[in-house]
Short mmCIF file of C-alpha atoms in Angstrom, two decimals:
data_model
loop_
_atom_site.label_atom_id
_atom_site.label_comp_id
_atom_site.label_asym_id
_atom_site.label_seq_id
_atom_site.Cartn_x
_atom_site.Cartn_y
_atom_site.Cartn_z
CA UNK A 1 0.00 0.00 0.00
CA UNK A 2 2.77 2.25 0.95
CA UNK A 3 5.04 1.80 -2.15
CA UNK A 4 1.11 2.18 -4.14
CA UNK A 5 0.84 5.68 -2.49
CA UNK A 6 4.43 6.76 -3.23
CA UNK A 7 3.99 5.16 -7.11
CA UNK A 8 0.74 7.83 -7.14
CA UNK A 9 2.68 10.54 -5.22
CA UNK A 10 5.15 10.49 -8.48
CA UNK A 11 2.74 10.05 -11.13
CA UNK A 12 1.05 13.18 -9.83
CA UNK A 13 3.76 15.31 -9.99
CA UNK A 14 5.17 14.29 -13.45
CA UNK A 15 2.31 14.21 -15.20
CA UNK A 16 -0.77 16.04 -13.09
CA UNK A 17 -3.73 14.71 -11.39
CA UNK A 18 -5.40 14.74 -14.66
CA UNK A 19 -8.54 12.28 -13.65
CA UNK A 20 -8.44 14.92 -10.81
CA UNK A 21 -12.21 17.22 -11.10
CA UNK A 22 -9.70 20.05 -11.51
CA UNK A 23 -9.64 19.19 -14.60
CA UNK A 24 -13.22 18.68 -15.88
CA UNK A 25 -14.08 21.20 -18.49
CA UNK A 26 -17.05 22.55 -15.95
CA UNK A 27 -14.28 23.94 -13.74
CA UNK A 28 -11.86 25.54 -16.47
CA UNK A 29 -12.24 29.63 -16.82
CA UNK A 30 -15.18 30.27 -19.03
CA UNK A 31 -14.83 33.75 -18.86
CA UNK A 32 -11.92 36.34 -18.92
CA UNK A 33 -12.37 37.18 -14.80
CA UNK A 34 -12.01 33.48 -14.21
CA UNK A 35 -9.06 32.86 -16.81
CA UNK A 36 -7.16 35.82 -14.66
CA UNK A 37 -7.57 34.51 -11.34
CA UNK A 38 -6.88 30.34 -12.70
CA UNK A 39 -3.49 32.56 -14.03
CA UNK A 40 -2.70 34.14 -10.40
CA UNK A 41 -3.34 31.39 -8.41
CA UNK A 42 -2.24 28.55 -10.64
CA UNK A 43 1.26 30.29 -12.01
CA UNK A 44 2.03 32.74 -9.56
CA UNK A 45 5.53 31.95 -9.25
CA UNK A 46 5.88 32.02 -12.94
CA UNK A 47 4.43 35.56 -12.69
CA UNK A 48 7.02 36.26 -9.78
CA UNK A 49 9.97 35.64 -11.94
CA UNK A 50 8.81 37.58 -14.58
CA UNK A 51 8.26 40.41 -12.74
CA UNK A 52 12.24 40.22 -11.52
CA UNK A 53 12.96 39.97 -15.14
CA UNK A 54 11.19 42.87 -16.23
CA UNK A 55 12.02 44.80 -12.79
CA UNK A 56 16.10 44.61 -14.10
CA UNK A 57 15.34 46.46 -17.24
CA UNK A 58 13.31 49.17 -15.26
CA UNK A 59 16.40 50.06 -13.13
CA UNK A 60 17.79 52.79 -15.43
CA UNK A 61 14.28 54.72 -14.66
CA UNK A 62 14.08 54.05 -11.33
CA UNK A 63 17.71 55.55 -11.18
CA UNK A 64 16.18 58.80 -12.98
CA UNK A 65 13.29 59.23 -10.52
CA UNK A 66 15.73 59.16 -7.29
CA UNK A 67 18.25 61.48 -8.79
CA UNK A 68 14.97 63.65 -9.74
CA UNK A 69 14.12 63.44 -5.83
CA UNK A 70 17.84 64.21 -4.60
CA UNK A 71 18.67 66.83 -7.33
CA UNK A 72 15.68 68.79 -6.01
CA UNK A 73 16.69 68.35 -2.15
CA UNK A 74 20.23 69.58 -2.77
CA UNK A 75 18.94 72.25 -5.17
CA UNK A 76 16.96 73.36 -1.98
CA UNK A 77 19.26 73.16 0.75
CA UNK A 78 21.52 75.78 -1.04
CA UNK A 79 18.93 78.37 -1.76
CA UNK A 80 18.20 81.22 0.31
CA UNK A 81 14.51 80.20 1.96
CA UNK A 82 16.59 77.05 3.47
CA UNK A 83 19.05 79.61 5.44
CA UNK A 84 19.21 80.86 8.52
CA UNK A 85 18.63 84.87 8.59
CA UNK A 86 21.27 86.68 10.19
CA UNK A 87 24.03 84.34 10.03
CA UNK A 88 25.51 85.79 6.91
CA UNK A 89 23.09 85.42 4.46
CA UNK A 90 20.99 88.57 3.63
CA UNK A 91 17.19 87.77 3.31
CA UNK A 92 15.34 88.19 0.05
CA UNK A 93 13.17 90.49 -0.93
CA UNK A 94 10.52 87.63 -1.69
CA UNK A 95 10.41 83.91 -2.11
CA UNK A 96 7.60 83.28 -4.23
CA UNK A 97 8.62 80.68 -7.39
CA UNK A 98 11.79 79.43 -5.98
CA UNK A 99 10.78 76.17 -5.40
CA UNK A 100 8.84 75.60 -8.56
CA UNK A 101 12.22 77.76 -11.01
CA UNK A 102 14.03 74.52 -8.68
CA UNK A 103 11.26 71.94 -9.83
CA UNK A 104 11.53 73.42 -13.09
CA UNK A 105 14.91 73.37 -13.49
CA UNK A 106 15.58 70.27 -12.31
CA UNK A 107 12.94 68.16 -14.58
CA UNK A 108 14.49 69.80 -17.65
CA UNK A 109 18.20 68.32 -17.22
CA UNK A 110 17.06 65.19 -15.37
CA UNK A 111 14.31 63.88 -18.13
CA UNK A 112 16.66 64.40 -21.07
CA UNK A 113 17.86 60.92 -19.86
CA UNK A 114 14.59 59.31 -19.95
CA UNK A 115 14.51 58.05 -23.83
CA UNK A 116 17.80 55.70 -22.69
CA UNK A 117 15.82 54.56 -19.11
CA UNK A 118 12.61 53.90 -21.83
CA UNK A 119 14.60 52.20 -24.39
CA UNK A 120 16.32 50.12 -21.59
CA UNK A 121 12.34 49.22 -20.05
CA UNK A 122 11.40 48.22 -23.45
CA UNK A 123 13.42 45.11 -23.24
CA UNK A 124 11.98 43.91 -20.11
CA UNK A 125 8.06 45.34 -21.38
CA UNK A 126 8.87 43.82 -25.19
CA UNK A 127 9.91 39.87 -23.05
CA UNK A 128 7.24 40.56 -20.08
CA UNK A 129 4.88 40.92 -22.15
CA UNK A 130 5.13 38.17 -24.71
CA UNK A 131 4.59 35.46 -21.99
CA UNK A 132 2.16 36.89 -20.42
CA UNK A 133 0.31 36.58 -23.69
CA UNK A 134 0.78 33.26 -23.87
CA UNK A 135 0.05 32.70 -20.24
CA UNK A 136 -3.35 34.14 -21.47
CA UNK A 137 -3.51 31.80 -24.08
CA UNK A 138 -2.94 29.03 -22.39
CA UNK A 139 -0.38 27.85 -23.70
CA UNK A 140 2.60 26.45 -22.38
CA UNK A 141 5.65 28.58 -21.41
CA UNK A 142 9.34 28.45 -20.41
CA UNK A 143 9.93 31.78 -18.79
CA UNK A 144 13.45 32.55 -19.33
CA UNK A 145 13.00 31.19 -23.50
CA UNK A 146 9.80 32.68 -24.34
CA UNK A 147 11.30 35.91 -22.41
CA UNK A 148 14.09 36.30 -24.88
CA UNK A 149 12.04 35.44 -27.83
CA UNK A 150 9.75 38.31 -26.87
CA UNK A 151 12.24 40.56 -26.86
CA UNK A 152 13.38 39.44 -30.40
CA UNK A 153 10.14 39.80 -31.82
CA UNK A 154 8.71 42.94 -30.76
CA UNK A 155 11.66 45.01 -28.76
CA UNK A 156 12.12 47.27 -32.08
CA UNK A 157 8.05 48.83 -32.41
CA UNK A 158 7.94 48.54 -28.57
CA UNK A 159 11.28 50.66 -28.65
CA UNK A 160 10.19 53.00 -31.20
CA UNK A 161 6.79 53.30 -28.82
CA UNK A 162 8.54 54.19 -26.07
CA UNK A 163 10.87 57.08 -27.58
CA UNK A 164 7.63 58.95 -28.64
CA UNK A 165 6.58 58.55 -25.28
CA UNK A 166 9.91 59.90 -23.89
CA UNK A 167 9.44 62.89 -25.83
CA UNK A 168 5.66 63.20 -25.20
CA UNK A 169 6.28 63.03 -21.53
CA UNK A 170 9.07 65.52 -21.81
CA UNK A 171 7.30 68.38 -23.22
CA UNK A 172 3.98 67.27 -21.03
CA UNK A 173 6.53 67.82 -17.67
CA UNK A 174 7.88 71.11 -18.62
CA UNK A 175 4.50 72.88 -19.39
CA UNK A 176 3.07 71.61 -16.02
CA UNK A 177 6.17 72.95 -14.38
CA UNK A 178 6.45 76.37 -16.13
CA UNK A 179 2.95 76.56 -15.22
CA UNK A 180 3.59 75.79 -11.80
CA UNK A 181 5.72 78.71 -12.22
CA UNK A 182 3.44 81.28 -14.05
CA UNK A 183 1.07 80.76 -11.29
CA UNK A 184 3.00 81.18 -8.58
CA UNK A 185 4.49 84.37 -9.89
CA UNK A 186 0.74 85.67 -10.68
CA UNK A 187 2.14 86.44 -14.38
CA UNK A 188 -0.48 87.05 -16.92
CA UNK A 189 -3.99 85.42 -16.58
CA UNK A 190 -4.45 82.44 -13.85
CA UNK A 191 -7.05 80.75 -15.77
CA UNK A 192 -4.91 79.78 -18.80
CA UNK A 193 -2.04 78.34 -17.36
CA UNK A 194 -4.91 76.28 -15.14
CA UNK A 195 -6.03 75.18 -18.46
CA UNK A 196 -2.78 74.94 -19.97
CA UNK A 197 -1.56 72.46 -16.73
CA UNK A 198 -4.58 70.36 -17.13
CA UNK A 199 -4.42 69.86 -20.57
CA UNK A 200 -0.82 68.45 -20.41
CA UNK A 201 -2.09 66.35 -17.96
CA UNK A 202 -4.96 64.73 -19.94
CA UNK A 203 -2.44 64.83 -22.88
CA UNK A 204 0.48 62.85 -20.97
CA UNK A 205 -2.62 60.31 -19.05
CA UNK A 206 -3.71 59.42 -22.92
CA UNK A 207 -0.32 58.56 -24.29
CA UNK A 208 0.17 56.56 -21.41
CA UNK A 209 -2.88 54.56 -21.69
CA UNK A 210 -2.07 54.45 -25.72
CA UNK A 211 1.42 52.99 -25.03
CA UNK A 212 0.01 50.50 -23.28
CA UNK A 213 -2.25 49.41 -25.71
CA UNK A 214 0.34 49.16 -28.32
CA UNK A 215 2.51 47.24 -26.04
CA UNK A 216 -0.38 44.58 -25.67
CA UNK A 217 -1.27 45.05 -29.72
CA UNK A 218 2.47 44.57 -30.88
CA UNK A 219 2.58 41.17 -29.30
CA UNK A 220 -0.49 40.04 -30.58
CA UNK A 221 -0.76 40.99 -34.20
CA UNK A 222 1.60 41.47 -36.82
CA UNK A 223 1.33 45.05 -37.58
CA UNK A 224 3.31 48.21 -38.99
CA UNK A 225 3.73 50.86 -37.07
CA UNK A 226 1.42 53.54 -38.48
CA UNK A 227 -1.16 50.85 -37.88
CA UNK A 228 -0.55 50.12 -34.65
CA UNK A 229 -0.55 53.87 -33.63
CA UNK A 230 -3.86 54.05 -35.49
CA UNK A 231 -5.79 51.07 -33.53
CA UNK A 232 -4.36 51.93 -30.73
CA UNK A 233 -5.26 55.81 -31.01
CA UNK A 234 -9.34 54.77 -31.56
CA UNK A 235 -9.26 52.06 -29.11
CA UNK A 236 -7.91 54.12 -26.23
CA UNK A 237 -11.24 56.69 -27.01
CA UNK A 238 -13.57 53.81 -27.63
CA UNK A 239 -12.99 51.92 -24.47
CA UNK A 240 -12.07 54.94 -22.76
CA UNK A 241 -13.74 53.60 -19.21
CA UNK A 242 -12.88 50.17 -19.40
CA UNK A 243 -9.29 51.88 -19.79
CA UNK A 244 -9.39 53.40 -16.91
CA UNK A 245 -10.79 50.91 -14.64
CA UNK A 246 -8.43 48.29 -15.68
CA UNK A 247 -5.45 50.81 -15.46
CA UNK A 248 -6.55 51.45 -11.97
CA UNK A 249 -7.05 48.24 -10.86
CA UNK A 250 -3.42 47.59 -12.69
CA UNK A 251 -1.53 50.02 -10.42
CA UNK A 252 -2.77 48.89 -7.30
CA UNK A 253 0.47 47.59 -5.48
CA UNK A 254 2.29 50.87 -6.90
CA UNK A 255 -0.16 53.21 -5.35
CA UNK A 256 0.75 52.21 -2.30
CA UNK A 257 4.19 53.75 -2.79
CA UNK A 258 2.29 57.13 -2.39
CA UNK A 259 2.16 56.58 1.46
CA UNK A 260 4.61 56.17 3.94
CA UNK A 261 5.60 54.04 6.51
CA UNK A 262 3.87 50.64 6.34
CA UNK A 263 2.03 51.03 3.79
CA UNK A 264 5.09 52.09 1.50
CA UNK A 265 6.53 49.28 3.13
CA UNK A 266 3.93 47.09 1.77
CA UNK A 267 3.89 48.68 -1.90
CA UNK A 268 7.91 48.09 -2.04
CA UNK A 269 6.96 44.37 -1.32
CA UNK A 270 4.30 43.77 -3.68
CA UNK A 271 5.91 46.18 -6.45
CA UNK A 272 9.24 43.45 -6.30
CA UNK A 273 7.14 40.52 -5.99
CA UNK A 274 4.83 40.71 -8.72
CA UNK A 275 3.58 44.33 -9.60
CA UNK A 276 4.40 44.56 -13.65
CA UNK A 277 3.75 40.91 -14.04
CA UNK A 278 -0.05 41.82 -12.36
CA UNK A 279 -0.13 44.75 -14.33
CA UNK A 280 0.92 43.52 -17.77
CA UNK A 281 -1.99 40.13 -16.66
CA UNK A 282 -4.26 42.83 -16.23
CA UNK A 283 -4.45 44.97 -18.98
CA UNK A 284 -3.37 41.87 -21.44
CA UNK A 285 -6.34 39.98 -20.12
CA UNK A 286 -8.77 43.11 -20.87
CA UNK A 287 -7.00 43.49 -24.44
CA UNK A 288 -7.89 39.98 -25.49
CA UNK A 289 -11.68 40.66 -24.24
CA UNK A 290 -11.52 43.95 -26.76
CA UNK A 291 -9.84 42.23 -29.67
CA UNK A 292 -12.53 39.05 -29.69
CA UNK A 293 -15.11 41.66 -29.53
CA UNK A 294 -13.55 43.99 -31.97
CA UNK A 295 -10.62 42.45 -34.06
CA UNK A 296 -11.17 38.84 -34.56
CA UNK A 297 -14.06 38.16 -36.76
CA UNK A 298 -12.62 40.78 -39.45
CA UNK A 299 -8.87 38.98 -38.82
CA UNK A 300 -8.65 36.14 -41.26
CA UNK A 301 -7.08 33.46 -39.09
CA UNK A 302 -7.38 35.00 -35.61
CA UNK A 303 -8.86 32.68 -32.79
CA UNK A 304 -11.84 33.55 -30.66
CA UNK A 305 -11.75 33.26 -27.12
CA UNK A 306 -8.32 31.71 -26.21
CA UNK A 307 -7.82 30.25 -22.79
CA UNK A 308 -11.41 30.40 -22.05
CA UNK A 309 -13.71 27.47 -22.67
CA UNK A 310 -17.65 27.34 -23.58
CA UNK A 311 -19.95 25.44 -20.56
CA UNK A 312 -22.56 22.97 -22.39
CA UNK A 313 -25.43 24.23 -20.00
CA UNK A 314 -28.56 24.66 -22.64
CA UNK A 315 -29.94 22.11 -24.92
CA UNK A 316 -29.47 24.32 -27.86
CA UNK A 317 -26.20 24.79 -27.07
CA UNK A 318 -23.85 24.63 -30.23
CA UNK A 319 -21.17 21.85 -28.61
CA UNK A 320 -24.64 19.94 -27.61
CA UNK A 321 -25.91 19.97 -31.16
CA UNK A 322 -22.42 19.01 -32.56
CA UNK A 323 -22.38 15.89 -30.30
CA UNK A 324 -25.89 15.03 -31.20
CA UNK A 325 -24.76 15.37 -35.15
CA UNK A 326 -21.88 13.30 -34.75
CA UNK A 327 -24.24 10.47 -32.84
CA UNK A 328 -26.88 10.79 -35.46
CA UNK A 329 -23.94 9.88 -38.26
CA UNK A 330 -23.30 6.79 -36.80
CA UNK A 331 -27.48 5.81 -36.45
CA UNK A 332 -27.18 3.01 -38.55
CA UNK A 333 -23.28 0.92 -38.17
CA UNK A 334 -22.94 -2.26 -36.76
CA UNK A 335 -22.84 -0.88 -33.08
CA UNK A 336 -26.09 0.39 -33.56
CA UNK A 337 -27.51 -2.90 -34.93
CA UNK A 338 -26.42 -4.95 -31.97
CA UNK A 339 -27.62 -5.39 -28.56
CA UNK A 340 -25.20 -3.88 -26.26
CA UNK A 341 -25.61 -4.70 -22.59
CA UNK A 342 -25.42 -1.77 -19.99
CA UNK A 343 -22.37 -1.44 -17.87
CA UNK A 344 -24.92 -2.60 -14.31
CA UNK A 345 -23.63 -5.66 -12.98
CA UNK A 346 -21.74 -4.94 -9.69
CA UNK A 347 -20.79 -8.95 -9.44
CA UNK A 348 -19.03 -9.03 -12.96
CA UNK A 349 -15.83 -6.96 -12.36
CA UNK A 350 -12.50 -7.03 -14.09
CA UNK A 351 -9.76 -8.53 -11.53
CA UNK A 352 -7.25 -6.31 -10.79
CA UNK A 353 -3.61 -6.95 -10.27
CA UNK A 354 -1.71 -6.04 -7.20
CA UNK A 355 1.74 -4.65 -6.97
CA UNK A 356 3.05 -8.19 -6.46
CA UNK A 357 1.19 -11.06 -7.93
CA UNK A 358 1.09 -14.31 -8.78
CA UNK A 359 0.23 -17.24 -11.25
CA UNK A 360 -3.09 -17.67 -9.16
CA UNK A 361 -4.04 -13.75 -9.62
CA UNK A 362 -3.49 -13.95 -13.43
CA UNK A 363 -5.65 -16.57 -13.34
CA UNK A 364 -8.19 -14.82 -11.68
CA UNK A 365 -8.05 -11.96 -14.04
CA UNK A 366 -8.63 -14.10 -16.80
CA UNK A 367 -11.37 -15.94 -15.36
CA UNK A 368 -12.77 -12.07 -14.98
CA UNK A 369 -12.29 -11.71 -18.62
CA UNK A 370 -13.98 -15.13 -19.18
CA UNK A 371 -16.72 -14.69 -17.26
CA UNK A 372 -17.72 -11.03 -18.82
CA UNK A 373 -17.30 -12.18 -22.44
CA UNK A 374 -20.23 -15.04 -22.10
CA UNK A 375 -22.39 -12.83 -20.17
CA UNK A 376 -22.14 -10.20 -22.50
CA UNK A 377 -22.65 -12.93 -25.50
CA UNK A 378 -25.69 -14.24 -23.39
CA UNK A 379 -27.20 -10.63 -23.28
CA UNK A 380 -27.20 -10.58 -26.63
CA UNK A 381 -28.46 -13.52 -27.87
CA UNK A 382 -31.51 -12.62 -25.64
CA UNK A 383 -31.91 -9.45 -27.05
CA UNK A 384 -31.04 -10.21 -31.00
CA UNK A 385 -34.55 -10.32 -31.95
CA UNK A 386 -35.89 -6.82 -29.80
CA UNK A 387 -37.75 -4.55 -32.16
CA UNK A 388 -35.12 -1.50 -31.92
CA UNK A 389 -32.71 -3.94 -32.96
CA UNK A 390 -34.28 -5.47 -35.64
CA UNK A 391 -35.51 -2.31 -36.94
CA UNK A 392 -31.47 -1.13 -36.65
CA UNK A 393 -30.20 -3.90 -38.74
CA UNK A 394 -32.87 -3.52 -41.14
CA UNK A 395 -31.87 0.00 -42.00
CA UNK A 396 -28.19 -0.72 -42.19
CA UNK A 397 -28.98 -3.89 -44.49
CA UNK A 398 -30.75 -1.15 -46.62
CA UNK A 399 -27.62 1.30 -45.97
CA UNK A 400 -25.44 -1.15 -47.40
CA UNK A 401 -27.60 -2.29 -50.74
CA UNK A 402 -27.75 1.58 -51.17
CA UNK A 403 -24.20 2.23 -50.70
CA UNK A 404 -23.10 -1.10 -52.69
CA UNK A 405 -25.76 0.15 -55.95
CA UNK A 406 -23.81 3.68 -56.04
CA UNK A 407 -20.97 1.84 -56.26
CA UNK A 408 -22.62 0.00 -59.33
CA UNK A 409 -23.59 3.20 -60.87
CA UNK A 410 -20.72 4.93 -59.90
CA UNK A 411 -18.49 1.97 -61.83
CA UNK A 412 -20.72 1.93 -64.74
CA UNK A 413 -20.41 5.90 -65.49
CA UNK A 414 -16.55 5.31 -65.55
CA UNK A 415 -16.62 2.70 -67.83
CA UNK A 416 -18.70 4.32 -69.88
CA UNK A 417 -16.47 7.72 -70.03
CA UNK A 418 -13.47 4.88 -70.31
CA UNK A 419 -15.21 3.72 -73.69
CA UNK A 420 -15.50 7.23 -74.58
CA UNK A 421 -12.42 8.45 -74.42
CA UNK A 422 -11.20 5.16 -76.68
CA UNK A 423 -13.55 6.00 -79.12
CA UNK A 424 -11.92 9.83 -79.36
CA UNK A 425 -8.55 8.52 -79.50
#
C-alpha cells in the first residue's frame, strides 16, 4: 500500500492529477475574470519571476526618478529660503517661485535621460509581455525562452513606442512645471495656465494609456507601425472607461508607494514581488476581451476566445448539437444494430492486479475476462430479436444495398467515359 501511495505521489507530480475534477471542463475559466484569477493562483511563481525579469530592465528609470528626488533636495538646501537669517546670508526680498524655477529646473536636465531609461524598459516590457500573452492563451511557457524570444520579436516597435513617449512626456513635464511657475508668480492670466496644466495632464494620461495598448497590440498581431498607432489611437477613445478601470485596478500595489511608513513598506513588497507581471496580466487579459469583440471576426485566421472554454449548459447549445450530429452519423453501423448490454452488474468486475502477484491472480483476471465475455454474448443472444434492434439492422442492411448500388452506378459511369475516351482517341 505504501510503495502504491508513493507510485501515485510520483505520477502526480510528473504528469498532473489529470482524472483529478480540476480538470473537468465545468471547472476551467469560461470567462476572462475566471481565466485571470486560474493565471494568479495557478502560475504565480511564474508571474514572480517575470516580474524580476522585467524589474532589471526598469532600473535605469528608477535611477532617474531618485536622482529627480535628490537633485531637487540639494537644489533646496543651497537656496536662500533654506538659510538661517542673520548668520551671513541677507534675506530676500521675496520667495515666491523658488521652489517651482528649482522643480523646473531640475525636470528639464534630469528627463533628457529618460529616452535611454525607456529604451532600456522596453526590453523587459517587449519579453514581459510576450509570456504573459501566452500565459493568457494558455499555452505552455518556459519563462526565461519565451522571455528572450519576446524581446526578439517585438523590442524594435515597442522601442520605437517608447521614444515617442519619452518625448511626449518631456514636453507634457515642462509645461506643467512652467505653469507651476506662471502661477505662482501671478504672471499674466491664472485661468490659462490652469487650463494649460490640465491639458498636459490629460495629454500625458492618454499617451500613457495608448502605449500600453500598443505594447499589448504589438505582441499580438503582426502590424506596422502607423497601424498600430492608429488602432491603438481609436481604441484608447472607444474603451475609454474600461481603460481606466483596468489601469486602476493595474496600479494597485504601486499606489501604495504614495504613502509612507507601512504602507510604503507594503507597496515596495508587492511592487518586487509581482507588480508589472499583475499589471501587464491585467491589462493583457482586458485586451484579449476587446480584440474578440472587436478584431477577430474581421482577422482572417485570428482565434476567438483563447484560454477560455464554452460550458454545455442549454440544450441548444452549439457543442450539444455538434455531439448530437456526430451520434446521429453513426445511427445506422454495426454498433447500432447490436444489442449492447449496460455497464450494471456490480458482481461481474475485471480482476485487478496487485503490486506483487502471482500465477493464481493472473488466473483470476482471466477468469474475470472469461466470465464477462459469455455474459455479455448471453445478453445478446436474448436481445437479438428486440424490435429497436431489428428495426437497426434492417436500415443498415438497406444502408449497405444503397451504398453497394452507387458503387454500381458509380463503376458503370466510368466505364462508360473509359469507352469514350477510346472511341476519341
Amino acid at each position: 500500500m505504501a510503495a502504491k501511495k508513493r507510485r501515485g505521489l510520483v505520477d502526480r507530480l510528473l504528469l498532473g492529477s489529470e482524472k483529478s475534477e480540476g480538470y473537468a471542463r465545468s471547472t476551467l475559466p469560461s470567462n476572462r475574470w475566471e481565466l485571470f484569477w486560474d493565471i494568479f493562483k495557478g502560475r504565480f511563481w511564474k508571474l514572480v519571476i517575470i516580474n524580476l525579469l522585467v524589474l532589471i530592465f526598469f532600473i535605469p528609470l528608477v535611477l532617474i526618478i531618485f536622482m529627480r528626488s535628490n537633485a531637487i533636495s540639494n537644489m533646496g538646501a543651497i537656496y536662500p529660503f533654506s538659510q538661517g537669517f542673520g548668520l551671513g546670508y541677507q534675506a530676500p526680498i521675496s520667495m515666491v517661485g523658488y521652489a517651482e524655477s528649482i522643480v523646473f529646473t531640475v525636470n528639464s536636465m534630469i528627463y533628457l535621460f529618460m529616452p535611454i531609461a525607456l529604451v532600456i524598459a522596453a526590453v523587459g516590457v517587449a519579453g514581459g509581455a510576450y509570456v504573459i500573452r501566452n500565459m493568457v492563451w494558455t499555452e505552455g511557457i518556459f519563462v526565461a525562452n519565451d522571455f528572450w524570444r519576446g524581446v526578439k520579436l517585438n523590442f524594435r516597435q515597442i522601442a520605437c513606442a517608447a521614444l515617442i513617449y519619452s518625448l511626449v512626456f518631456y514636453l507634457a513635464i515642462l509645461s506643467i512645471s512652467l505653469a507651476d511657475q506662471a502661477i505662482a508668480l501671478g504672471t499674466g492670466a491664472r485661468w490659462l495656465f490652469v487650463t494649460s496644466k490640465a491639458l498636459s495632464y490629460l495629454v500625458l494620461a492618454f499617451f500613457t494609456v495608448m502605449i500600453f495598448h500598443m505594447i499589448t497590440m504589438c505582441v499580438t498581431y503582426e502590424l506596422k507601425f502607423r497601424d498600430l498607432f492608429k488602432n491603438s489611437f481609436l481604441f484608447t477613445i472607444a474603451l475609454l472607461p474600461h481603460n481606466i478601470f483596468f489601469m486602476a485596478l493595474g496600479v494597485i500595489p504601486f499606489i501604495f508607494l504614495l504613502f509612507g511608513g507601512f504602507f510604503m513598506a507594503i507597496g515596495i513588497i508587492l511592487v518586487l514581488l509581482f507588480g508589472f507581471s499583475l499589471f501587464l496580466l491585467i491589462w493583457t487579459d482586458f485586451c484579449q476581451w476587446s480584440y474578440d469583440k472587436f478584431i477577430n471576426d474581421k482577422v482572417e485566421g485570428a482565434q476567438k476566445n483563447r484560454g477560455i472554454y464554452e460550458k454545455v449548459k442549454e440544450s441548444n447549445s452549439k457543442a450539444l448539437q455538434k455531439y448530437r450530429e456526430q451520434i446521429a452519423l453513426t445511427a445506422h453501423s454495426s454498433l447500432s444494430s447490436r444489442p449492447i448490454k449496460p455497464i450494471t452488474d456490480d458482481d461481474l468486475k475485471l480482476a485487478e492486479l496487485p503490486d506483487s502477484f502471482s500465477r493464481k491472480d493472473i488466473e483470476k483476471l482471466n477468469e474475470s475476462k472469461r466470465l464477462i465475455v459469455e455474459d455479455n454474448e448471453r445478453y445478446i443472444e436474448e436481445h437479438k430479436n428486440d424490435p429497436e434492434f431489428v428495426k437497426a439492422q434492417d436500415d443498415a442492411e438497406k444502408a449497405r444495398e444503397e451504398r453497394e448500388k452507387r458503387i454500381e452506378e458509380a463503376k458503370k459511369e466510368l466505364a462508360k467515359r473509359n469507352k469514350h475516351k477510346d472511341k476519341e482517341e
